[in-house]
Coordinates of C-alpha atoms in Angstrom, one line a residue:
M1 CA 32.4 -43.1 -2.3
A2 CA 34.3 -41.0 -4.6
S3 CA 36.9 -39.0 -2.6
N4 CA 37.0 -34.7 -2.5
K5 CA 40.1 -36.0 -5.0
D6 CA 38.0 -36.9 -7.6
V7 CA 35.0 -34.3 -7.2
V8 CA 37.4 -31.5 -7.8
Q9 CA 38.3 -33.0 -10.2
D10 CA 35.6 -33.7 -11.7
L11 CA 34.7 -30.1 -11.0
R12 CA 37.7 -28.7 -12.3
S13 CA 36.7 -30.6 -16.0
S14 CA 33.7 -29.2 -15.7
I15 CA 34.5 -25.4 -15.6
R16 CA 37.6 -26.0 -18.0
E17 CA 34.9 -27.8 -20.5
C18 CA 31.6 -25.4 -20.3
T19 CA 34.4 -22.3 -20.3
N20 CA 35.6 -23.7 -23.4
R21 CA 31.9 -23.7 -25.1
G22 CA 30.6 -20.5 -23.7
L23 CA 28.4 -21.8 -21.4
T24 CA 28.9 -19.6 -18.6
H25 CA 26.0 -20.3 -16.5
A26 CA 27.3 -24.4 -15.9
A27 CA 30.6 -23.6 -15.5
K28 CA 29.6 -20.7 -13.0
W29 CA 27.8 -23.2 -11.1
S30 CA 30.7 -25.9 -10.8
S31 CA 33.3 -22.8 -10.3
E32 CA 30.8 -21.4 -6.9
L33 CA 30.5 -26.1 -5.8
L34 CA 34.4 -26.5 -5.9
L35 CA 34.9 -23.1 -3.8
S36 CA 32.3 -24.3 -1.4
I37 CA 34.5 -27.5 -1.2
P38 CA 36.7 -26.6 2.5
V39 CA 40.2 -25.7 0.5
L40 CA 42.0 -29.0 3.1
K41 CA 39.8 -30.7 1.4
R42 CA 41.0 -29.3 -2.0
Q43 CA 44.0 -30.8 -1.2
P44 CA 45.9 -27.7 -4.5
Q45 CA 49.5 -29.5 -3.7
Q46 CA 48.8 -32.6 -4.8
Y47 CA 45.9 -31.5 -7.5
A48 CA 49.1 -29.9 -9.1
K49 CA 51.4 -32.1 -8.9
R50 CA 49.2 -34.8 -10.3
Q51 CA 48.6 -31.6 -13.7
T52 CA 52.2 -32.0 -13.1
T53 CA 52.3 -35.4 -14.2
F54 CA 49.9 -35.3 -17.1
S55 CA 51.4 -32.4 -18.8
T56 CA 54.9 -34.3 -18.5
S57 CA 53.5 -37.6 -20.3
T58 CA 50.3 -36.9 -21.3
P59 CA 48.2 -33.7 -22.8
A60 CA 45.0 -32.8 -20.8
R61 CA 43.1 -33.0 -23.7
S62 CA 44.1 -36.8 -24.2
R63 CA 42.6 -38.2 -22.0
S64 CA 40.2 -40.6 -21.3
P65 CA 38.9 -41.4 -18.7
R66 CA 35.0 -40.2 -17.5
P67 CA 34.3 -38.2 -14.8
S68 CA 34.3 -40.2 -11.5
L69 CA 31.0 -40.3 -10.0
S70 CA 30.1 -38.7 -5.7
F71 CA 27.5 -40.1 -3.8
V72 CA 26.8 -38.4 -1.0
G73 CA 25.4 -40.6 2.4
Q74 CA 25.3 -43.6 0.1
S75 CA 25.3 -47.5 1.3
S76 CA 24.2 -48.7 -2.0
V77 CA 23.4 -48.3 -5.0
P78 CA 20.1 -48.5 -6.1
T79 CA 18.8 -50.6 -8.7
R80 CA 18.8 -48.5 -11.8
H81 CA 15.5 -48.5 -14.4
P82 CA 16.7 -51.0 -17.1
H83 CA 16.2 -48.6 -19.9
A84 CA 18.2 -45.8 -18.2
P85 CA 21.3 -45.0 -20.2
S86 CA 25.2 -46.0 -19.1
L87 CA 27.3 -43.2 -17.9
A88 CA 29.7 -43.1 -21.4
P89 CA 33.7 -42.0 -21.3
F90 CA 34.1 -38.6 -22.4
D91 CA 36.8 -38.0 -25.3
Y92 CA 39.0 -35.6 -23.9
G93 CA 41.0 -36.2 -26.9
S94 CA 38.3 -35.3 -29.8
D95 CA 39.5 -32.0 -28.7
E96 CA 42.8 -31.7 -29.5
L97 CA 43.6 -28.4 -31.8
N98 CA 46.7 -27.7 -33.7
A99 CA 47.6 -23.8 -33.1
E100 CA 46.4 -22.0 -35.8
E101 CA 42.5 -23.5 -35.2
E102 CA 44.0 -23.2 -31.5
D103 CA 44.1 -19.4 -32.3
S104 CA 40.6 -19.1 -34.0
M105 CA 38.8 -21.1 -31.1
A106 CA 40.3 -18.7 -28.6
T107 CA 39.4 -15.5 -31.1
A108 CA 35.7 -17.6 -32.0
R109 CA 35.5 -17.6 -27.6
I110 CA 36.0 -14.0 -27.6
C111 CA 33.8 -12.6 -29.9
F112 CA 31.3 -14.8 -28.5
E113 CA 32.1 -13.7 -24.9
A114 CA 31.3 -10.4 -26.9
K115 CA 27.6 -11.2 -27.5
E116 CA 29.4 -10.9 -30.9
Y117 CA 27.7 -13.9 -32.3
S118 CA 27.2 -13.2 -35.8
R119 CA 30.9 -13.2 -35.8
V120 CA 31.4 -16.3 -34.2
S121 CA 31.0 -19.0 -37.1
A122 CA 33.5 -17.0 -39.3
F123 CA 36.6 -17.7 -37.1
L124 CA 35.4 -21.7 -36.7
V125 CA 35.6 -22.5 -40.4
G126 CA 37.9 -25.5 -41.0
C127 CA 37.9 -26.6 -37.6
V128 CA 36.6 -29.9 -36.8
G129 CA 36.5 -30.4 -33.2
S130 CA 33.5 -30.4 -31.0
A131 CA 33.9 -27.3 -29.1
A132 CA 34.7 -26.0 -31.5
R133 CA 31.2 -27.6 -33.5
F134 CA 29.2 -26.6 -30.1
L135 CA 30.7 -22.9 -30.3
S136 CA 29.8 -22.1 -34.2
L137 CA 25.7 -23.6 -33.5
Y138 CA 25.4 -22.7 -30.3
S139 CA 26.3 -18.4 -31.2
R140 CA 24.1 -19.3 -34.6
F141 CA 21.3 -20.5 -32.2
L142 CA 21.8 -17.8 -30.0
L143 CA 22.0 -14.8 -32.7
S144 CA 18.9 -16.0 -34.8
E145 CA 17.1 -16.4 -31.0
N146 CA 17.2 -12.1 -30.4
S147 CA 16.3 -11.3 -33.4
A148 CA 13.7 -13.4 -33.1
I149 CA 12.8 -11.5 -30.2
S150 CA 13.1 -8.5 -31.8
E151 CA 10.5 -9.2 -34.1
W152 CA 8.8 -10.1 -31.2
H153 CA 8.9 -6.9 -29.7
K154 CA 7.9 -5.3 -32.6
L155 CA 4.4 -6.2 -31.8
N156 CA 4.3 -5.5 -28.5
A157 CA 0.5 -4.1 -27.6
T158 CA -0.5 -5.7 -30.2
R159 CA -3.3 -8.6 -31.3
H160 CA -0.9 -9.9 -33.8
Q161 CA 1.9 -11.0 -31.5
P162 CA 2.2 -14.8 -31.4
I163 CA 2.5 -16.2 -27.6
E164 CA 6.1 -16.5 -28.2
P165 CA 9.1 -15.6 -31.0
I166 CA 9.5 -17.9 -33.8
N167 CA 12.9 -18.6 -34.3
D168 CA 12.3 -20.7 -38.1
V169 CA 16.2 -21.4 -38.3
I170 CA 15.8 -23.7 -35.4
Q171 CA 14.7 -26.0 -37.5
E172 CA 17.5 -26.2 -39.9
L173 CA 20.1 -26.2 -36.7
L174 CA 18.0 -29.2 -35.3
Q175 CA 18.6 -31.4 -38.8
D176 CA 22.5 -30.4 -37.7
V177 CA 23.0 -32.2 -34.4
V178 CA 20.7 -35.0 -34.8
K179 CA 22.5 -37.8 -35.6
D180 CA 25.0 -36.9 -33.0
N181 CA 26.6 -37.9 -30.1
D182 CA 29.1 -36.2 -28.2
P183 CA 27.0 -34.8 -24.9
F184 CA 27.4 -31.2 -25.7
L185 CA 25.5 -31.3 -29.0
L186 CA 22.7 -33.5 -27.1
L187 CA 22.7 -30.6 -24.9
L188 CA 21.9 -28.6 -28.3
K189 CA 19.4 -31.0 -29.7
A190 CA 17.9 -30.8 -26.2
I191 CA 17.6 -26.8 -26.4
F192 CA 15.9 -27.4 -30.1
L193 CA 13.3 -29.9 -29.2
S194 CA 12.5 -28.1 -25.9
R195 CA 12.2 -24.6 -27.6
L196 CA 9.9 -26.6 -31.1
A197 CA 7.5 -27.7 -27.9
R198 CA 9.4 -31.3 -28.6
R199 CA 9.4 -31.9 -23.9
E200 CA 9.6 -36.2 -24.9
E201 CA 11.8 -36.0 -27.4
A202 CA 14.0 -33.4 -25.9
I203 CA 14.0 -35.4 -22.6
E204 CA 15.3 -38.1 -23.8
A205 CA 18.7 -35.9 -25.2
A206 CA 19.7 -33.5 -22.3
I207 CA 19.0 -37.0 -20.0
L208 CA 21.9 -39.2 -22.9
S209 CA 24.4 -35.9 -22.5
I210 CA 24.1 -36.0 -18.9
A211 CA 24.9 -39.8 -19.1
G212 CA 28.2 -38.4 -21.6
F213 CA 28.6 -35.4 -18.7
P214 CA 27.5 -35.8 -16.2
W215 CA 28.8 -32.3 -15.2
N216 CA 27.3 -29.7 -17.4
W217 CA 24.6 -28.4 -15.5
S218 CA 23.0 -26.4 -18.3
S219 CA 21.7 -30.2 -18.9
W220 CA 20.2 -30.5 -15.3
T221 CA 18.7 -27.2 -15.8
L222 CA 17.2 -28.0 -19.0
L223 CA 15.7 -31.4 -18.2
T224 CA 14.2 -29.7 -14.8
S225 CA 12.5 -26.5 -17.5
C226 CA 10.7 -29.5 -19.4
I227 CA 9.0 -31.7 -16.0
Q228 CA 5.5 -31.0 -15.7
D229 CA 5.0 -32.1 -12.1
G230 CA 6.5 -34.5 -9.2
E231 CA 4.9 -37.1 -10.2
E232 CA 7.0 -36.9 -13.1
L233 CA 9.9 -35.9 -11.4
T234 CA 9.5 -39.7 -9.5
A235 CA 8.7 -41.5 -12.6
L236 CA 12.4 -39.9 -14.5
L237 CA 14.9 -40.5 -11.3
P238 CA 14.8 -44.4 -11.9
L239 CA 15.7 -43.6 -16.2
L240 CA 18.3 -41.2 -14.4
P241 CA 22.2 -42.5 -15.6
L242 CA 23.2 -41.9 -11.8
P243 CA 21.8 -43.3 -9.0
P244 CA 19.4 -41.1 -6.8
T245 CA 22.3 -41.6 -3.4
H246 CA 23.8 -39.4 -6.1
L247 CA 25.1 -35.6 -5.2
L248 CA 24.1 -34.0 -9.1
V249 CA 20.8 -36.0 -8.9
Q250 CA 19.6 -34.7 -4.7
M251 CA 21.3 -31.5 -6.7
F252 CA 18.6 -31.8 -9.9
Q253 CA 15.9 -33.0 -7.7
I254 CA 16.1 -30.1 -4.7
R255 CA 15.8 -27.4 -7.5
T256 CA 13.0 -29.4 -9.7
L257 CA 11.0 -29.4 -6.5
N258 CA 11.8 -25.7 -6.3
E259 CA 10.7 -24.6 -9.5
L260 CA 7.3 -26.4 -8.6
Q261 CA 6.6 -24.7 -6.0
S262 CA 5.9 -27.9 -4.3
P263 CA 9.2 -28.7 -2.3
T264 CA 9.3 -30.7 1.1
E265 CA 10.7 -31.5 4.0
N266 CA 12.7 -33.6 2.8
E267 CA 14.2 -31.6 0.4
I268 CA 14.9 -29.2 3.4
A269 CA 17.2 -32.7 5.0
L270 CA 18.7 -32.7 1.7
C271 CA 20.1 -29.0 1.9
D272 CA 21.0 -30.1 5.2
R273 CA 23.1 -33.3 4.8
L274 CA 24.7 -31.7 1.5
L275 CA 25.4 -28.3 3.7
G276 CA 27.3 -30.5 6.4
S277 CA 30.4 -29.8 7.6
E278 CA 31.7 -33.4 5.2
N279 CA 30.3 -32.1 2.2
Y280 CA 29.9 -28.7 0.6
P281 CA 29.5 -26.3 4.0
G282 CA 30.3 -23.1 1.6
S283 CA 27.9 -23.5 -0.9
L284 CA 26.0 -20.4 -1.9
W285 CA 23.9 -21.9 -4.4
L286 CA 22.8 -24.8 -1.7
M287 CA 21.9 -22.1 1.0
I288 CA 20.2 -20.6 -1.8
Q289 CA 17.4 -23.1 -2.5
R290 CA 17.0 -24.6 1.0
A291 CA 16.0 -20.3 1.7
T292 CA 13.7 -21.6 -1.5
A293 CA 12.4 -24.4 -0.2
L294 CA 11.3 -22.4 3.0
Y295 CA 10.6 -19.8 1.2
H296 CA 7.5 -21.6 -0.8
L297 CA 6.7 -24.2 2.8
H298 CA 5.6 -20.5 4.5
D299 CA 8.5 -20.4 6.4
F300 CA 9.3 -16.6 5.8
E301 CA 11.3 -16.2 9.1
Q302 CA 13.5 -18.9 8.4
A303 CA 14.3 -18.2 5.1
E304 CA 14.6 -14.5 5.3
A305 CA 17.5 -15.6 7.9
Q306 CA 18.5 -18.0 5.3
F307 CA 18.8 -14.8 3.1
D308 CA 20.7 -13.2 5.8
R309 CA 23.9 -16.2 6.0
I310 CA 23.6 -15.7 2.5
F311 CA 23.8 -12.2 2.0
A312 CA 26.2 -11.9 5.0
L313 CA 29.1 -14.0 2.2
D314 CA 28.5 -12.5 -0.9
P315 CA 26.8 -9.4 -0.1
Y316 CA 26.9 -8.9 -4.3
R317 CA 24.9 -11.7 -5.6
I318 CA 21.8 -11.2 -7.2
D319 CA 21.0 -14.5 -7.6
G320 CA 17.6 -15.3 -5.3
I321 CA 16.8 -11.6 -4.8
D322 CA 13.5 -11.5 -6.2
I323 CA 12.7 -14.4 -3.5
L324 CA 13.9 -12.1 -0.9
S325 CA 12.4 -9.4 -1.7
N326 CA 8.7 -11.4 -2.4
I327 CA 9.4 -13.1 1.3
L328 CA 10.3 -8.8 2.5
Y329 CA 6.8 -8.0 0.5
V330 CA 4.8 -11.0 2.1
T331 CA 6.3 -9.7 5.5
N332 CA 5.6 -6.2 5.4
N333 CA 9.3 -5.6 6.2
R334 CA 8.7 -2.3 3.8
L335 CA 12.1 -1.1 5.2
K336 CA 14.5 -3.2 4.4
L337 CA 12.8 -4.1 0.9
T338 CA 14.0 -0.3 0.0
R339 CA 17.1 -0.5 1.1
L340 CA 17.9 -3.4 -0.7
A341 CA 15.9 -1.7 -4.2
N342 CA 18.1 1.0 -3.7
E343 CA 21.0 -0.9 -2.6
F344 CA 20.7 -3.1 -5.9
L345 CA 20.1 -0.9 -7.8
A346 CA 23.8 0.7 -7.8
V347 CA 24.7 -2.6 -8.2
D348 CA 22.9 -3.7 -11.5
K349 CA 20.0 -2.1 -12.7
N350 CA 19.5 -4.3 -15.7
R351 CA 19.4 -7.7 -14.2
P352 CA 15.5 -8.7 -14.4
E353 CA 16.1 -10.1 -10.3
V354 CA 16.6 -6.4 -9.4
C355 CA 13.9 -5.4 -11.5
C356 CA 12.0 -7.3 -9.1
L357 CA 13.4 -6.5 -6.1
V358 CA 12.0 -2.3 -7.2
G359 CA 8.9 -3.8 -8.2
N360 CA 7.8 -5.9 -5.4
H361 CA 9.1 -2.3 -3.2
Y362 CA 7.2 0.2 -5.1
S363 CA 3.9 -2.3 -4.7
L364 CA 4.3 -2.7 -1.2
R365 CA 4.2 1.9 -1.4
G366 CA 0.6 1.2 -2.8
E367 CA 2.7 2.5 -6.4
H368 CA 1.0 -0.2 -8.6
V369 CA 2.0 1.7 -12.3
K370 CA 5.3 2.0 -11.0
A371 CA 5.1 -1.1 -9.7
I372 CA 4.0 -2.4 -13.3
K373 CA 7.4 -0.2 -15.1
Y374 CA 9.5 -2.3 -13.4
F375 CA 8.3 -6.0 -13.9
R376 CA 8.1 -4.9 -17.9
R377 CA 11.2 -3.9 -17.8
A378 CA 11.8 -7.4 -15.9
T379 CA 10.2 -9.0 -19.0
Q380 CA 12.4 -7.4 -21.3
L381 CA 15.5 -8.1 -19.9
D382 CA 13.8 -11.5 -19.7
R383 CA 11.2 -12.1 -21.6
S384 CA 10.6 -16.3 -19.4
Y385 CA 10.9 -14.2 -16.9
L386 CA 7.7 -15.4 -15.0
S387 CA 7.8 -13.9 -11.1
A388 CA 7.3 -10.8 -13.4
W389 CA 4.7 -11.5 -16.0
T390 CA 2.6 -13.2 -12.3
L391 CA 3.9 -9.8 -10.4
M392 CA 2.2 -8.0 -13.2
G393 CA -0.7 -8.8 -13.3
H394 CA -1.1 -9.0 -9.6
E395 CA -0.5 -5.6 -10.1
Y396 CA -3.4 -4.9 -13.0
V397 CA -5.8 -6.4 -10.5
E398 CA -4.7 -4.1 -7.3
I399 CA -5.4 -1.1 -10.3
K400 CA -8.8 -2.9 -11.3
N401 CA -7.3 -3.4 -15.0
S402 CA -8.8 -7.2 -15.6
H403 CA -8.2 -7.1 -20.0
A404 CA -4.6 -6.4 -18.7
A405 CA -4.2 -8.9 -16.1
I406 CA -6.2 -11.3 -18.2
E407 CA -3.0 -10.9 -20.6
A408 CA -0.1 -10.8 -18.5
Y409 CA -1.2 -14.0 -16.2
R410 CA -1.7 -15.6 -19.8
R411 CA 2.4 -14.6 -20.8
A412 CA 3.1 -16.9 -17.5
V413 CA 1.0 -19.6 -18.0
N414 CA 2.6 -20.1 -21.7
I415 CA 5.9 -19.7 -20.4
N416 CA 5.1 -22.3 -17.6
R417 CA 2.1 -24.6 -17.1
R418 CA 3.5 -25.0 -13.5
D419 CA 2.8 -22.6 -12.1
Y420 CA -1.1 -22.0 -9.9
R421 CA 0.1 -18.0 -9.2
A422 CA -0.9 -17.5 -12.6
W423 CA -3.7 -19.4 -13.0
Y424 CA -4.6 -18.2 -9.5
G425 CA -4.5 -15.0 -10.8
L426 CA -6.2 -15.8 -14.1
G427 CA -9.3 -16.7 -11.5
Q428 CA -8.8 -12.9 -9.3
A429 CA -9.1 -10.9 -12.8
Y430 CA -12.7 -12.9 -14.3
E431 CA -14.1 -12.3 -11.1
L432 CA -13.9 -8.9 -10.7
L433 CA -15.5 -9.4 -14.7
N434 CA -18.0 -11.2 -12.4
M435 CA -17.2 -14.3 -14.7
H436 CA -17.4 -16.4 -12.2
E437 CA -17.7 -19.8 -14.5
Y438 CA -14.5 -18.4 -16.0
A439 CA -12.8 -17.4 -12.7
L440 CA -13.9 -21.2 -11.6
H441 CA -12.7 -23.3 -14.3
Y442 CA -8.8 -21.2 -13.8
Y443 CA -9.2 -21.9 -9.5
Q444 CA -9.6 -25.7 -10.2
Y445 CA -5.9 -25.5 -12.5
A446 CA -4.1 -24.1 -9.6
T447 CA -5.2 -26.2 -7.1
A448 CA -4.6 -29.1 -8.8
L449 CA -0.9 -28.1 -8.6
K450 CA -1.0 -27.1 -5.1
P451 CA -3.7 -28.6 -3.7
Y452 CA -2.8 -27.8 0.0
D453 CA -3.0 -23.8 -0.1
V454 CA -6.0 -22.3 1.9
R455 CA -6.2 -19.3 -0.7
L456 CA -7.1 -21.6 -3.7
W457 CA -10.1 -23.2 -1.7
Q458 CA -10.9 -20.6 -0.3
A459 CA -11.2 -18.8 -4.3
Q460 CA -13.4 -21.3 -4.7
G461 CA -15.6 -21.7 -2.0
M462 CA -16.2 -17.9 -2.9
C463 CA -17.2 -18.7 -6.6
Y464 CA -19.1 -21.4 -5.5
E465 CA -21.6 -18.8 -3.3
E466 CA -21.7 -15.8 -5.9
T467 CA -23.1 -18.7 -8.6
G468 CA -25.9 -19.8 -5.8
R469 CA -23.8 -23.5 -5.5
L470 CA -24.2 -23.1 -1.6
R471 CA -23.7 -27.3 -1.3
E472 CA -19.8 -26.4 -3.5
A473 CA -19.5 -23.9 -1.0
V474 CA -20.0 -25.4 1.9
E475 CA -17.2 -28.3 0.2
C476 CA -14.7 -26.1 -0.7
L477 CA -14.3 -24.3 2.9
K478 CA -14.1 -27.4 4.3
R479 CA -11.2 -28.3 2.4
A480 CA -9.5 -25.4 2.9
L481 CA -9.7 -25.8 6.7
I482 CA -7.6 -29.1 6.4
P483 CA -4.5 -27.0 6.1
A484 CA -5.8 -23.8 7.4
D485 CA -4.6 -22.3 10.9
P486 CA -6.1 -23.8 14.0
H487 CA -6.1 -19.7 15.3
E488 CA -8.7 -18.9 11.4
I489 CA -11.6 -18.1 12.1
T490 CA -12.6 -16.5 8.5
I491 CA -12.9 -19.3 6.8
N492 CA -15.4 -20.7 9.9
L493 CA -17.7 -17.6 9.4
M494 CA -18.1 -17.9 5.5
L495 CA -19.6 -21.3 6.3
A496 CA -21.3 -20.0 8.7
R497 CA -23.3 -17.9 6.5
I498 CA -23.2 -20.7 3.9
H499 CA -25.2 -23.0 6.6
R500 CA -27.1 -20.5 7.3
N501 CA -28.6 -19.6 3.9
L502 CA -28.9 -23.6 3.6
D503 CA -31.5 -23.4 7.1
E504 CA -28.7 -25.6 8.4
H505 CA -28.6 -23.9 11.8
A506 CA -26.8 -26.0 14.0
E507 CA -24.1 -26.5 11.9
A508 CA -24.1 -22.7 11.2
V509 CA -23.5 -22.0 15.1
A510 CA -21.1 -24.6 15.6
Y511 CA -19.2 -22.6 12.9
H512 CA -19.9 -19.7 15.1
R513 CA -19.1 -21.4 18.0
R514 CA -15.7 -22.5 17.2
V515 CA -14.9 -19.0 15.3
V516 CA -15.8 -17.2 20.1
E517 CA -13.3 -20.1 21.3
V518 CA -10.9 -19.0 18.8
C519 CA -11.3 -15.6 19.5
R520 CA -10.9 -15.7 23.1
S521 CA -8.0 -18.4 23.2
D522 CA -6.0 -15.7 21.0
L523 CA -6.9 -13.4 23.9
R524 CA -9.1 -10.9 21.0
P525 CA -10.9 -8.0 20.9
V526 CA -14.4 -8.7 21.7
Q527 CA -16.1 -7.1 18.7
D528 CA -14.2 -9.9 16.7
Y529 CA -16.5 -12.6 17.6
A530 CA -19.2 -11.0 19.0
K531 CA -21.7 -11.3 16.2
S532 CA -21.0 -14.8 17.0
S533 CA -21.6 -15.0 19.9
L534 CA -25.1 -13.3 20.0
E535 CA -25.9 -15.9 16.7
V536 CA -24.8 -18.5 19.6
A537 CA -27.0 -16.9 21.9
A538 CA -30.1 -16.8 20.1
Y539 CA -30.5 -19.9 19.0
Q540 CA -29.4 -21.3 22.4
L541 CA -32.7 -19.3 23.2
K542 CA -35.0 -20.0 20.4
I543 CA -34.2 -24.3 20.4
P544 CA -36.2 -26.8 23.6
S545 CA -33.6 -27.5 26.2
G546 CA -31.5 -25.0 25.0
D547 CA -27.9 -23.6 27.0
L548 CA -29.3 -20.7 28.5
A549 CA -26.1 -20.6 31.0
L550 CA -24.4 -20.8 27.4
A551 CA -26.0 -17.7 26.3
E552 CA -26.1 -15.5 29.6
E553 CA -21.5 -16.2 29.5
Y554 CA -21.9 -15.1 25.8
L555 CA -24.2 -11.8 26.4
E556 CA -22.1 -10.7 29.1
R557 CA -18.8 -10.6 27.3
V558 CA -20.9 -8.8 24.6
A559 CA -23.3 -6.7 26.8
A560 CA -20.1 -5.4 29.0
S561 CA -17.7 -4.3 25.5
N562 CA -18.2 -1.2 23.7
A563 CA -18.8 -3.7 20.8
E564 CA -21.5 -2.3 18.4
D565 CA -24.3 -5.1 19.2
V566 CA -24.3 -3.7 22.9
A567 CA -27.8 -2.9 23.2
R568 CA -28.8 -6.0 21.3
A569 CA -27.3 -8.1 24.1
V570 CA -28.4 -6.5 26.8
E571 CA -32.0 -6.8 25.9
M572 CA -31.6 -10.2 24.9
L573 CA -29.1 -11.2 28.9
K574 CA -32.6 -10.1 30.5
A575 CA -34.5 -12.3 28.3
V576 CA -32.2 -15.0 29.8
R577 CA -32.0 -14.1 33.0
I578 CA -35.6 -13.9 33.3
A579 CA -36.2 -17.5 31.9
I580 CA -33.3 -18.1 34.3
D581 CA -35.6 -17.0 37.7
A582 CA -38.7 -18.6 36.4
A583 CA -38.1 -20.8 38.6
G584 CA -35.4 -22.7 36.3
K585 CA -37.7 -22.7 33.5
Y586 CA -36.8 -22.0 30.3
N587 CA -40.1 -20.2 29.4
K588 CA -40.2 -18.7 26.5
A589 CA -43.1 -16.6 27.1
L590 CA -41.2 -14.4 28.7
M591 CA -39.3 -13.2 26.1
P592 CA -39.9 -10.3 24.0
D593 CA -40.4 -11.4 20.5
Y594 CA -37.5 -9.2 18.9
V595 CA -35.0 -11.3 21.2
I596 CA -35.1 -14.4 18.9
A597 CA -34.4 -12.7 15.9
E598 CA -33.7 -13.7 12.4
Y599 CA -29.4 -14.8 12.3
I600 CA -26.6 -12.2 12.0
I601 CA -24.9 -12.4 8.6
P602 CA -21.3 -11.5 10.2
P603 CA -20.0 -8.6 7.8
P604 CA -18.3 -9.2 4.5
M605 CA -14.4 -10.7 4.6

């Protein structure tokens, strides 16, 4: 297992190399992870002494050892896949520059940070280092992307707007890096391939980039964006140049499963271990991943508590605020959501996460038009911001604008076909248009991505019922009951209704009895289960050897309540008691005809 000193050296190297190339997100990730290590374990004095030793003997950039590996809780290194690339030493000496080149590189870096991308390449003419070459190509790519996005936005709300911006420069840029082995240039190659929808080639380039410089988090992030499902992730892990027990691989696994919206308790346990006092107890990034995993597992209370701890440590942190706003929306915490919206608007109103937060605030207040405005603003700030497109679609559904909703959901699907919420939203939009076959198609796609989501099976069941395919509806609703809350009654009522329509009365009554039992155990008012009680009682009166004692018990509760079915319950109760008093025989002849009525269909949900 690598020592803390080695990890600190790796992270500091990562910060230096990524910053030198304008990879600010990767440098930020490494710097925050470095600060999460307890001060005493960072050994600043020994590190300073070590740096002094290097500076008096060999220039820092000429060192050639590769970043060392750190393992968390590792007992033995698993056998790698035979096709997995080996780790390659990173050549720190490849970027040695003379004084003039250093000045040019410094100026180019300042222009890059100022987003004056068109000026960067001009300052780097004649610079031969890999960092200079990376910065030149990267700035050209960003410049071409900005131009493509600008042209794309000119076609907003027109039928001529393509699915995504068209960047004709990428092919030319790809040719400049196609044969390079530098890990950072391999990252650029992976970015270009991914942008050209050459996903498998992008994955290969990203893995080779990781093999050359594992501590560049941008390579791991790109790899995450290329993975389509959990099975592909499982198949990919043995192909990585690092073992599954390595810190970076575990963080990659947590992040990827969160992006796929399918984390498990295993990811929570990984976060807890990595946040332990022996590892990275102060890592806000890990805390956010843990909160996000809890959110996807629908443990909203624990997720909110985790975010509270995060903002207690860093009150102005914007990363993850959109997830927290979703939690507050689902839990109907209007007061806290309003407070956060006001606070973060003052912090940075031009961050897409903040726009998403404000959009959720207005949506919870029922101001859907204002919510759409902020969600649209988020997509303008970041066209690939998946949540904003999806939430915008939800808002259009709320105001019954199906066509606009479909357009928003399609944008979300084009960005990430793994997002079940967008597919589910498409199903809802087509249901509004009474196009149930189309809705079924999208619900089925969503269910394939999220097979244990109750809402998706329930939506499928309702669609099948609308199209008269009752058997399929029953199967879907039964499937919905598996992961459903044991105290759920809505799906049971739907199943009872469909079985009644199929003339399967015994099955219908079984679900009505379940509704009665759940409501009584939860101490719900009689009004919630009065109709189900009458259904059960009517069935017992109708069949030979029916359980009149059960019918009497159910009817007495309804008759003594203020439910709207009291009159009918009283009439049925009189008939039951007549039958019971008749020498213990169930004499149906004594019962009025209107008592044995057709089953009552529960009110629509």
